[in-house]
Structures are given as C-alpha cells and as structure tokens.
CSV table of C-alpha atoms and ligand atoms in Angstrom, one decimal:
chain,number,residue,atom,x,y,z
H,1,MET,CA,27.1,13.8,22.8
H,2,ASP,CA,28.0,15.3,19.4
H,3,ILE,CA,24.9,16.9,17.8
H,4,ASN,CA,25.4,18.7,14.5
H,5,ASN,CA,21.9,19.4,13.5
H,6,GLN,CA,18.2,19.3,14.6
H,7,LYS,CA,15.2,18.3,12.6
H,8,ASP,CA,11.5,17.8,13.2
H,9,PHE,CA,11.1,14.3,11.9
H,10,LEU,CA,13.0,11.1,11.2
H,11,ILE,CA,11.2,8.5,9.1
H,12,VAL,CA,12.3,4.9,8.7
H,13,GLY,CA,11.2,3.1,5.6
H,14,PHE,CA,10.2,4.4,2.2
H,15,GLY,CA,7.4,2.2,0.9
H,16,VAL,CA,4.0,4.0,0.2
H,17,ALA,CA,3.7,4.7,4.0
H,18,GLY,CA,7.1,6.4,4.3
H,19,LEU,CA,6.6,8.2,1.0
H,20,SER,CA,3.2,9.5,2.0
H,21,ILE,CA,4.6,10.9,5.3
H,22,SER,CA,7.5,12.5,3.5
H,23,LYS,CA,5.2,14.2,1.0
H,24,HIS,CA,3.0,15.7,3.7
H,25,LEU,CA,6.1,16.9,5.7
H,26,LEU,CA,7.6,18.5,2.5
H,27,ASP,CA,4.3,20.2,1.7
H,28,HIS,CA,4.0,21.6,5.2
H,29,ASN,CA,7.6,22.8,5.5
H,30,TYR,CA,8.7,20.5,8.3
H,31,SER,CA,12.4,19.5,8.4
H,32,PHE,CA,12.8,15.8,8.0
H,33,HIS,CA,15.2,13.0,7.1
H,34,VAL,CA,14.4,9.5,5.7
H,35,ILE,CA,16.4,6.4,6.3
H,36,ALA,CA,15.4,3.5,4.0
H,37,ASP,CA,17.1,0.4,2.8
H,38,MET,CA,15.3,0.8,-0.6
H,39,GLN,CA,14.8,-2.9,-0.9
H,40,PRO,CA,11.9,-3.8,-3.2
H,41,LYS,CA,9.1,-4.6,-0.7
H,42,ALA,CA,5.3,-4.7,-0.8
H,43,SER,CA,4.9,-1.3,-2.3
H,44,VAL,CA,7.1,-2.0,-5.3
H,45,VAL,CA,5.6,-5.5,-5.9
H,46,SER,CA,2.0,-4.3,-5.5
H,47,GLY,CA,-0.5,-4.2,-8.3
H,48,GLY,CA,-0.7,-0.4,-8.0
H,49,LEU,CA,-4.5,-0.4,-8.0
H,50,LEU,CA,-6.4,2.5,-6.5
H,51,ASN,CA,-9.8,0.8,-6.3
H,52,PRO,CA,-12.6,2.0,-4.1
H,53,VAL,CA,-14.6,-1.2,-4.4
H,54,SER,CA,-14.3,-4.5,-2.8
H,55,LEU,CA,-15.3,-6.7,-5.7
H,56,LYS,CA,-15.5,-9.9,-3.6
H,57,ARG,CA,-18.2,-8.4,-1.4
H,58,LEU,CA,-19.5,-5.7,-3.8
H,59,LYS,CA,-19.2,-3.0,-1.2
H,60,THR,CA,-17.1,0.1,-1.0
H,61,ALA,CA,-13.8,-0.6,0.6
H,62,TRP,CA,-13.3,0.6,4.2
H,63,ASN,CA,-13.4,4.4,4.4
H,64,ALA,CA,-13.2,4.7,0.6
H,65,ASP,CA,-15.2,7.9,0.6
H,66,LEU,CA,-12.6,9.5,2.8
H,67,PHE,CA,-9.4,7.9,1.4
H,68,HIS,CA,-10.1,7.6,-2.3
H,69,SER,CA,-10.5,11.1,-3.5
H,70,PHE,CA,-7.7,12.3,-1.2
H,71,ALA,CA,-5.4,9.6,-2.7
H,72,ILE,CA,-6.2,10.6,-6.3
H,73,GLU,CA,-5.2,14.3,-5.6
H,74,PHE,CA,-2.1,13.1,-3.7
H,75,TYR,CA,-0.7,11.0,-6.6
H,76,LYS,CA,-1.6,13.7,-9.1
H,77,GLN,CA,0.5,16.3,-7.2
H,78,PHE,CA,3.7,14.4,-8.0
H,79,GLY,CA,3.1,15.2,-11.6
H,80,SER,CA,4.1,18.9,-11.0
H,81,LEU,CA,6.8,18.0,-8.4
H,82,LEU,CA,8.6,15.4,-10.5
H,83,ASN,CA,7.5,16.3,-14.0
H,84,LYS,CA,6.1,12.8,-14.7
H,85,ASP,CA,2.6,11.2,-14.5
H,86,TYR,CA,2.3,8.5,-11.9
H,87,ILE,CA,-1.4,8.0,-12.0
H,88,ARG,CA,-3.5,6.7,-14.8
H,89,SER,CA,-7.3,6.5,-14.9
H,90,ILE,CA,-8.3,3.0,-16.1
H,91,PRO,CA,-11.5,0.9,-15.7
H,92,ILE,CA,-11.5,-2.4,-13.8
H,93,TYR,CA,-13.8,-4.9,-15.7
H,94,ARG,CA,-15.4,-7.4,-13.4
H,95,LEU,CA,-15.9,-10.6,-15.4
H,96,PHE,CA,-19.1,-12.0,-13.7
H,97,SER,CA,-18.7,-15.6,-12.5
H,98,SER,CA,-22.5,-16.3,-12.5
H,99,ILE,CA,-25.8,-14.8,-13.5
H,100,GLU,CA,-26.5,-14.1,-9.8
H,101,GLU,CA,-23.4,-12.0,-9.6
H,102,GLN,CA,-24.4,-10.1,-12.7
H,103,ASN,CA,-27.9,-9.5,-11.2
H,104,GLN,CA,-26.4,-8.3,-7.9
H,105,TRP,CA,-24.2,-5.8,-9.7
H,106,PHE,CA,-27.1,-4.2,-11.6
H,107,SER,CA,-29.6,-4.3,-8.8
H,108,GLN,CA,-27.7,-2.1,-6.3
H,109,PRO,CA,-30.1,0.5,-5.0
H,110,ASP,CA,-28.9,4.1,-5.7
H,111,ALA,CA,-28.8,4.7,-2.0
H,112,ASN,CA,-26.0,2.1,-1.6
H,113,ALA,CA,-22.6,3.9,-1.5
H,114,VAL,CA,-21.1,1.3,-3.8
H,115,SER,CA,-23.6,2.1,-6.7
H,116,SER,CA,-21.9,5.4,-7.4
H,117,TYR,CA,-18.7,3.5,-8.3
H,118,LEU,CA,-20.4,0.9,-10.6
H,119,SER,CA,-21.0,1.3,-14.3
H,120,ASN,CA,-24.5,0.4,-15.5
H,121,GLN,CA,-23.2,-0.8,-18.9
H,122,ILE,CA,-22.8,-4.5,-19.6
H,123,SER,CA,-20.1,-5.7,-22.0
H,124,ARG,CA,-18.9,-8.8,-23.6
H,125,LEU,CA,-15.1,-8.7,-23.9
H,126,THR,CA,-13.0,-10.3,-26.6
H,127,ASN,CA,-10.2,-12.8,-26.1
H,128,VAL,CA,-11.2,-13.7,-22.5
H,129,TYR,CA,-13.8,-16.1,-21.2
H,130,ASN,CA,-16.7,-14.1,-20.0
H,131,PRO,CA,-19.9,-16.2,-20.5
H,132,TYR,CA,-21.8,-14.0,-18.0
H,133,GLN,CA,-20.3,-10.8,-19.5
H,134,SER,CA,-18.8,-8.0,-17.5
H,135,SER,CA,-19.1,-4.4,-16.2
H,136,SER,CA,-16.7,-1.9,-14.8
H,137,VAL,CA,-15.7,0.0,-11.7
H,138,LEU,CA,-15.8,3.8,-12.3
H,139,ASP,CA,-13.1,6.0,-10.8
H,140,SER,CA,-10.4,3.4,-10.6
H,141,PHE,CA,-6.7,4.2,-11.2
H,142,LEU,CA,-3.4,2.6,-11.6
H,143,ILE,CA,-0.4,4.1,-9.7
H,144,LYS,CA,3.2,3.6,-11.0
H,145,LEU,CA,4.3,3.1,-7.4
H,146,GLY,CA,7.7,1.5,-8.1
H,147,LEU,CA,8.6,4.4,-10.4
H,148,LEU,CA,7.3,7.0,-8.0
H,149,ILE,CA,9.3,5.6,-5.1
H,150,GLN,CA,12.4,5.6,-7.2
H,151,ASP,CA,11.9,9.2,-8.5
H,152,PHE,CA,10.8,10.7,-5.2
H,153,SER,CA,13.6,9.0,-3.2
H,154,ALA,CA,16.1,10.4,-5.8
H,155,PHE,CA,14.5,13.9,-5.4
H,156,LEU,CA,14.8,13.7,-1.6
H,157,GLN,CA,18.4,12.3,-1.9
H,158,SER,CA,19.3,15.3,-4.0
H,159,HIS,CA,18.0,17.6,-1.3
H,160,HIS,CA,20.0,15.6,1.4
H,161,SER,CA,16.8,14.4,3.0
H,162,LEU,CA,17.1,10.6,2.4
H,163,THR,CA,19.9,8.2,3.2
H,164,THR,CA,19.9,4.7,1.8
H,165,SER,CA,20.9,2.4,4.7
H,166,ILE,CA,19.5,0.0,7.2
H,167,PHE,CA,18.3,1.7,10.4
H,168,ASP,CA,20.1,0.4,13.5
H,169,TYR,CA,17.8,0.5,16.5
H,170,SER,CA,20.6,0.0,18.9
H,171,ARG,CA,22.0,3.4,17.9
H,172,ILE,CA,19.0,5.5,19.0
H,173,GLN,CA,19.7,7.8,22.0
H,174,PHE,CA,17.0,9.6,23.9
H,175,SER,CA,18.0,13.0,25.3
H,176,ASN,CA,15.7,15.8,26.7
H,177,ASP,CA,12.7,14.8,24.6
H,178,LEU,CA,14.8,14.5,21.5
H,179,ILE,CA,16.0,11.4,19.6
H,180,ILE,CA,19.6,11.4,18.6
H,181,TYR,CA,20.6,9.3,15.6
H,182,GLU,CA,23.9,9.6,13.8
H,183,GLY,CA,24.7,13.1,15.1
H,184,THR,CA,21.3,14.6,14.4
H,185,ALA,CA,18.6,15.4,17.0
H,186,TYR,CA,14.9,14.8,16.0
H,187,LYS,CA,11.7,15.8,17.7
H,188,HIS,CA,9.8,12.7,16.4
H,189,LEU,CA,10.7,9.4,14.8
H,190,ILE,CA,8.1,7.6,12.7
H,191,PHE,CA,8.6,3.9,11.7
H,192,ALA,CA,7.0,3.0,8.4
H,193,GLU,CA,8.7,-0.3,7.9
H,194,GLY,CA,6.0,-2.6,6.5
H,195,TYR,CA,6.3,-6.3,7.4
H,196,GLN,CA,9.9,-5.8,8.5
H,197,MET,CA,8.4,-4.0,11.6
H,198,LEU,CA,8.6,-7.4,13.2
H,199,ASN,CA,12.4,-6.7,13.7
H,200,ASN,CA,11.7,-3.4,15.5
H,201,PRO,CA,12.2,-3.9,19.2
H,202,PHE,CA,9.9,-0.9,20.1
H,203,PHE,CA,6.9,-2.1,18.1
H,204,ASN,CA,7.2,-5.8,17.6
H,205,TYR,CA,4.7,-6.4,20.4
H,206,LEU,CA,2.0,-5.5,17.9
H,207,PRO,CA,-0.1,-8.3,16.4
H,208,VAL,CA,0.9,-7.6,12.8
H,209,TYR,CA,1.2,-10.5,10.4
H,210,GLY,CA,2.3,-11.0,6.9
H,211,ASN,CA,0.2,-12.1,3.9
H,212,LYS,CA,2.5,-13.1,1.1
H,213,GLY,CA,1.4,-12.4,-2.5
H,214,ASP,CA,2.8,-13.4,-5.9
H,215,TYR,CA,2.2,-12.0,-9.3
H,216,LEU,CA,3.1,-13.6,-12.7
H,217,ILE,CA,4.5,-11.1,-15.2
H,218,VAL,CA,3.2,-12.3,-18.6
H,219,ARG,CA,3.4,-11.1,-22.2
H,220,ILE,CA,0.1,-11.2,-24.1
H,221,SER,CA,-0.2,-9.6,-27.6
H,222,ASP,CA,-3.9,-9.9,-28.2
H,223,ILE,CA,-5.5,-8.3,-25.3
H,224,SER,CA,-6.5,-4.6,-24.6
H,225,GLU,CA,-4.1,-2.6,-22.5
H,226,HIS,CA,-6.8,0.0,-21.8
H,227,ARG,CA,-8.5,-1.9,-19.0
H,228,ILE,CA,-7.8,-4.1,-16.0
H,229,TYR,CA,-9.5,-7.5,-16.1
H,230,LYS,CA,-10.8,-9.0,-12.8
H,231,SER,CA,-11.8,-12.7,-12.9
H,232,SER,CA,-10.6,-14.7,-9.9
H,233,LYS,CA,-7.5,-12.5,-10.0
H,234,PHE,CA,-6.5,-9.2,-11.6
H,235,LEU,CA,-4.8,-8.9,-15.0
H,236,ILE,CA,-3.1,-5.5,-15.0
H,237,PRO,CA,-1.5,-3.9,-18.1
H,238,LEU,CA,2.1,-2.6,-17.5
H,239,GLY,CA,2.7,-1.4,-21.1
H,240,ASN,CA,4.5,-3.0,-24.1
H,241,GLN,CA,2.2,-6.0,-24.0
H,242,LEU,CA,3.3,-6.9,-20.5
H,243,PHE,CA,0.7,-7.7,-17.7
H,244,LYS,CA,0.7,-8.6,-14.1
H,245,PHE,CA,-1.6,-11.4,-13.1
H,246,GLY,CA,-2.4,-12.1,-9.5
H,247,ALA,CA,-2.0,-11.8,-6.7
H,248,THR,CA,-2.1,-14.8,-4.4
H,249,TYR,CA,-2.8,-14.7,-0.6
H,250,GLN,CA,-0.6,-16.9,1.6
H,251,ARG,CA,-0.8,-16.5,5.4
H,252,GLN,CA,1.8,-19.2,6.2
H,253,PHE,CA,5.2,-18.8,4.6
H,254,SER,CA,8.8,-19.5,5.5
H,255,ASP,CA,10.7,-17.4,3.1
H,256,PHE,CA,10.4,-14.3,0.8
H,257,ASP,CA,11.2,-16.1,-2.4
H,258,ILE,CA,8.7,-16.5,-5.3
H,259,SER,CA,6.5,-19.5,-4.7
H,260,SER,CA,6.3,-22.4,-7.1
H,261,GLU,CA,2.9,-23.3,-5.8
H,262,ALA,CA,1.8,-19.7,-6.7
H,263,THR,CA,3.2,-20.2,-10.2
H,264,ARG,CA,1.1,-23.3,-10.7
H,265,SER,CA,-2.2,-21.9,-9.3
H,266,LEU,CA,-1.8,-18.5,-11.2
H,267,GLN,CA,-1.0,-20.3,-14.4
H,268,SER,CA,-4.1,-22.5,-14.1
H,269,GLU,CA,-6.3,-19.4,-13.3
H,270,LEU,CA,-4.8,-17.5,-16.3
H,271,ASP,CA,-5.6,-20.5,-18.5
H,272,SER,CA,-9.2,-20.3,-17.5
H,273,LEU,CA,-9.3,-16.5,-18.2
H,274,LEU,CA,-7.5,-16.1,-21.6
H,275,LYS,CA,-8.6,-17.4,-25.0
H,276,VAL,CA,-5.2,-16.3,-26.4
H,277,ASP,CA,-1.6,-17.4,-25.9
H,278,TYR,CA,0.7,-15.9,-23.3
H,279,ASP,CA,4.3,-16.2,-22.2
H,280,ILE,CA,5.5,-16.1,-18.6
H,281,VAL,CA,8.3,-13.5,-18.3
H,282,SER,CA,8.9,-13.6,-14.6
H,283,GLN,CA,7.3,-13.7,-11.1
H,284,VAL,CA,7.4,-11.3,-8.2
H,285,SER,CA,6.5,-11.7,-4.5
H,286,GLY,CA,5.9,-9.4,-1.6
H,287,VAL,CA,4.4,-9.4,1.9
H,288,ARG,CA,1.3,-7.4,2.9
H,289,PRO,CA,1.6,-6.2,6.5
H,290,THR,CA,-1.8,-6.9,8.2
H,291,SER,CA,-3.0,-6.4,11.7
H,292,LYS,CA,-5.0,-8.9,13.8
H,293,ASP,CA,-8.2,-6.9,13.3
H,294,ARG,CA,-7.2,-6.0,9.7
H,295,PHE,CA,-7.2,-2.2,10.3
H,296,PRO,CA,-4.0,-0.2,9.8
H,297,VAL,CA,-1.9,0.8,12.8
H,298,ALA,CA,-0.9,4.4,13.5
H,299,GLY,CA,0.1,6.4,16.5
H,300,CYS,CA,2.4,6.8,19.4
H,301,HIS,CA,4.4,4.2,21.4
H,302,PRO,CA,2.9,3.5,24.8
H,303,THR,CA,6.0,4.7,26.7
H,304,PHE,CA,8.4,6.4,24.3
H,305,LYS,CA,6.3,9.5,23.5
H,306,ASN,CA,8.3,10.6,20.5
H,307,LEU,CA,8.3,7.2,18.7
H,308,TYR,CA,5.4,6.6,16.2
H,309,ILE,CA,4.3,3.9,13.8
H,310,LEU,CA,2.4,3.8,10.5
H,311,ASN,CA,1.9,0.2,9.3
H,312,ALA,CA,-0.4,-2.7,8.6
H,313,MET,CA,-1.9,-1.2,5.4
H,314,GLY,CA,-3.0,-4.7,4.3
H,315,SER,CA,-4.1,-5.0,0.7
H,316,ARG,CA,-5.1,-1.3,0.3
H,317,GLY,CA,-2.1,0.7,1.3
H,318,ILE,CA,-2.1,2.7,-1.9
H,319,MET,CA,-5.5,4.1,-1.1
H,320,SER,CA,-5.2,4.5,2.6
H,321,SER,CA,-1.6,5.7,3.2
H,322,PRO,CA,-1.9,9.3,1.9
H,323,TRP,CA,-4.8,10.1,4.2
H,324,LEU,CA,-3.5,8.2,7.2
H,325,ALA,CA,0.0,9.8,6.9
H,326,LYS,CA,-1.6,13.2,7.0
H,327,ASN,CA,-3.7,12.1,10.0
H,328,LEU,CA,-0.7,10.8,11.9
H,329,VAL,CA,1.4,13.9,11.3
H,330,GLU,CA,-1.5,16.2,12.3
H,331,SER,CA,-2.0,14.1,15.4
H,332,ILE,CA,1.7,14.5,16.3
H,333,VAL,CA,1.6,18.3,15.9
H,334,GLY,CA,-1.7,18.5,17.7
H,335,VAL,CA,-4.0,19.5,14.8
H,336,GLN,CA,-6.4,16.6,14.9
H,337,GLU,CA,-7.0,13.3,16.7
H,338,ILE,CA,-5.8,10.0,15.2
H,339,LEU,CA,-8.6,8.1,13.6
H,340,LYS,CA,-9.9,5.8,16.3
H,341,ALA,CA,-10.1,2.6,14.3
H,342,VAL,CA,-6.4,2.7,13.5
H,343,ASN,CA,-5.0,4.0,16.8
H,344,VAL,CA,-2.1,1.8,17.9
H,345,ASN,CA,-3.3,2.2,21.5
H,346,ARG,CA,-6.1,-0.4,20.8
H,347,PHE,CA,-3.5,-3.1,21.3
H,348,THR,CA,-1.6,-1.7,24.3
H,349,LYS,CA,-3.6,-3.3,27.1
H,350,LYS,CA,-3.5,-6.8,25.7
H,351,HIS,CA,-0.2,-6.9,23.9
H,352,PHE,CA,2.3,-4.4,25.3
H,353,LYS,CA,4.5,-5.4,28.2
H,354,GLN,CA,7.0,-2.9,29.6
H,355,SER,CA,9.4,-5.8,30.2
H,356,ASN,CA,9.6,-6.5,26.5
H,357,LEU,CA,11.8,-3.5,25.9
U,401,FAD,C1,1.4,-8.9,-4.1
U,401,FAD,C2,0.8,-7.6,-3.5
U,401,FAD,C3,-0.1,-6.9,-4.3
U,401,FAD,C4,-0.6,-5.7,-3.7
U,401,FAD,N1,-1.4,-5.0,-4.5
U,401,FAD,C5,-2.0,-3.8,-4.0
U,401,FAD,C6,-2.8,-3.0,-4.8
U,401,FAD,O1,-3.0,-3.2,-6.0
U,401,FAD,N2,-3.3,-1.9,-4.3
U,401,FAD,C7,-3.1,-1.5,-3.0
U,401,FAD,O2,-3.6,-0.5,-2.5
U,401,FAD,N3,-2.3,-2.3,-2.2
U,401,FAD,C8,-1.7,-3.4,-2.7
U,401,FAD,N4,-0.9,-4.2,-1.9
U,401,FAD,C9,-0.7,-3.8,-0.5
U,401,FAD,C10,0.4,-2.7,-0.4
U,401,FAD,O3,1.4,-3.0,-1.3
U,401,FAD,C11,0.8,-2.5,1.0
U,401,FAD,O4,-0.3,-2.2,1.8
U,401,FAD,C12,1.8,-1.3,1.1
U,401,FAD,O5,2.7,-1.4,0.1
U,401,FAD,C13,2.5,-1.3,2.4
U,401,FAD,O6,3.4,-0.2,2.4
U,401,FAD,P1,4.5,0.0,3.5
U,401,FAD,O7,5.1,1.3,3.2
U,401,FAD,O8,3.8,0.0,4.9
U,401,FAD,O9,5.5,-1.2,3.5
U,401,FAD,P2,6.6,-1.6,2.4
U,401,FAD,O10,6.2,-1.3,1.0
U,401,FAD,O11,7.1,-3.0,2.8
U,401,FAD,O12,7.8,-0.6,2.7
U,401,FAD,C14,8.5,-0.6,3.9
U,401,FAD,C15,10.0,-0.2,3.5
U,401,FAD,O13,10.7,0.0,4.8
U,401,FAD,C16,12.0,-0.6,4.6
U,401,FAD,N5,12.5,-0.9,6.0
U,401,FAD,C17,12.0,-1.7,6.9
U,401,FAD,N6,12.7,-1.7,8.0
U,401,FAD,C18,13.8,-0.9,7.7
U,401,FAD,C19,15.0,-0.6,8.5
U,401,FAD,N7,15.2,-1.0,9.7
U,401,FAD,N8,15.9,0.3,7.9
U,401,FAD,C20,15.7,0.8,6.6
U,401,FAD,N9,14.6,0.4,5.9
U,401,FAD,C21,13.7,-0.4,6.4
U,401,FAD,C22,11.6,-1.9,3.9
U,401,FAD,O14,12.8,-2.5,3.3
U,401,FAD,C23,10.7,-1.4,2.8
U,401,FAD,O15,11.4,-0.8,1.7
U,401,FAD,C24,-0.3,-5.3,-2.4
U,401,FAD,C25,0.6,-6.0,-1.7
U,401,FAD,C26,1.2,-7.2,-2.2
U,401,FAD,C27,2.3,-7.9,-1.4
C-alpha cells in the first residue's frame, strides 16, 4: 500500500456541518483534509437565520441557550480569518395572526427562558398586512452562509486542505487503526454529508429523512431591508431589493427540482402578506436532513471505530452545527462526552444490522 502522508482527520461534505468541523480543527491545529462535491445543498439554499426562538410554539429552540451564543461568536470569527463579515444582526418581526397570539407574546413571565429573547415593543409595520401588529425577536442574526462556504472552501483549497470531488466509499481501506484514502492515512473520518448520507453504505441504516423546502426569490422595492418579516413564512432581505420568501416543508418528494406546487402556495401566501407589488426572480430548493426523533445525529459508527457522523441538523443547522462539531471532535479526542440526545448510538439497537455492511 502506497501511503504518502498521514493526517488526523478526513471530512466528507462541506455544508455548515463540514464547515464547522473544519473550523474547529483549524483552530486547534489538527491536520485535516476535506473532500466535498461543493454542490449547492441545504446549507447554501437555507434562509441563513440564526434564530433562538421557535415562533410557532413561542418557546426557545432546543438547546438555544447552549448553541446560540456559541454560534454568534463562531460566525464572527470568520471576519478576521477571511476579512469579510458573514453575520448581520437583524430583528425578526413576528406579524401576529390574532389578538390571542399578541397577548401570548406580551404575557410571557420573566422566568420563562423565551422572554429574554422577545421585545416588549409593539409595532405597526407599513406596506404589509398586520392587523394585529407585530413585535420582534431580539438577538437574531442572518448568516451569509453561501458566501462563507464559498470563501472558506477557497481558503482551505489554497492551503491544500480541500479537494472538490465526490467521495468514493469503495476506495476506503482500513489498516492498523488508520483509514487510507487516495494515498493518505487518516486517524479519523467524519461524514458530514447532509441528506446525501442515504448513499453512505456505513451510515445509511440510520432513520434519517429529508424534508424538502423551497424559497421564492422576489424583488420588492417598497419594503424595509432592515428587518425580517415573519407571517406564515419568512421574508428575508438579501440586499439590492431582493428577498427570499419561504420556506415550504415537504416530507414526500420524488426529485430535487423546484416544485411548482411550492411556487403556487408561496405566491398565495406572499399575496396575503404584501400590500405592494413584487416580481418573482427565481426559486431555490433544498432538503433538510432530519432524524426520526428530530434530534441531530453525531458520534461513532457501531463497528468501525474511526468512522464518525455529524448529520440530521433539521431546520436549525446554522445554530446547532458549530457547537455540535466542537462536541463531536472533543469526544473523538477524549476531551468530553458526546451530548446524549444526539449520540448516534441511540439508533444502534433497533436499526443497525452487521449484515447490512
Ligand atoms: C429551504 C431550507 C431553508 C433552511 N433555512 C434554515 C435557516 O434559516 N436556519 C437554519 O439554521 N437552518 C436552515 N435550514 C436547515 C439547514 O440548511 C440544514 O440543517 C443544514 O444546512 C444541513 O447542513 P449539512 O452540512 O448537514 O448538509 P448540506 O448543507 O446538505 O451539506 C452536505 C454537503 O456534503 C456534500 N456531500 C454529500 N455526500 C458527499 C460525497 N459522497 N462526496 C462529496 N461531497 C458529498 C453535499 O453535496 C453537500 O454539499 C434550511 C434548510 C432548507 C432546505
């Protein structure tokens, strides 16, 4: 066997999960290489929201107190590494759908964790329908994730730490506790493949499903670009009078193309939100990887002890990935235990069969 080189980690995939792992490894001086097809997937299509509140249930998102502030610092750090800002503080205005919802917002006891994220100001916004007025989430951010993925992958490529290609599972060799791939030996291999994990012969036993989402990209000239509007869907400013509106949730789908059904439903919802004209510019679609119990999946393969996974980030990958990537790497090098709720071993007994390999 011809081995030219040895590194600590090999990472497959460079959405927000692979990016978060790479940043942690870079900061802690591990040697690593990334293999990624760089196809636009969930992370690039995503709305880019870093939002600690579940507006549907008016509760803090799962583990927001742990993940949110960590994620803010994480995205800010790229400013000094890549000389560009990728994070923007921006309020999310919830347009109340009823007087009951408005009352619920303003009657949250201080002791409730969510109240620290909710403004106590009520506002009537112009050029949108908001008969019950609105109020905003404090401490919400927009991440330019597509741009960050593009710039950080170029940075890693220039340091010979990222190759753009499709990882070929049949070319992995296992030798003396090392993984050999294309002439390099690695101590650990982490798969961060998003929904495409279903093609991975080592981890496709996991109950991970896709939830497809579409956004309309629209041009609106008479609406503020300094806030995100949340009615039934999010209206997110992209700059130059462009906005993303969505996203839809579709559990059953047969292709990755943009959906004409989504076009119709989004258009109808946008008509009920805006009092001003808009033009549809385009539409984008991606698949959220989601596990059966809706928690992310992280940790070690049941039998191959140097294969790992970070996946199933659902609809909050931007907030959870930075902390979970750190947690996974620290568990691999023995610094801390993997967070119990996300440990991949919760599915081993019921779903893993040795004979599947
Ligand atoms: C419409 C939509 C809106 C969303 N909005 C938000 C939001 O506002 N806020 C939020 O927090 N989350 C949002 N999400 C969820 C978030 O985007 C996901 O949780 C997150 O992006 C998943 O990241 P990932 O890195 O696991 O997967 P991905 O982003 O899919 O990245 C995986 C990458 O690995 C590559 N890959 C896979 N297999 C291989 C292989 N064999 N070889 C090489 N490369 C491979 C894939 O091509 C892909 O580029 C949204 C998702 C969707 C679909």
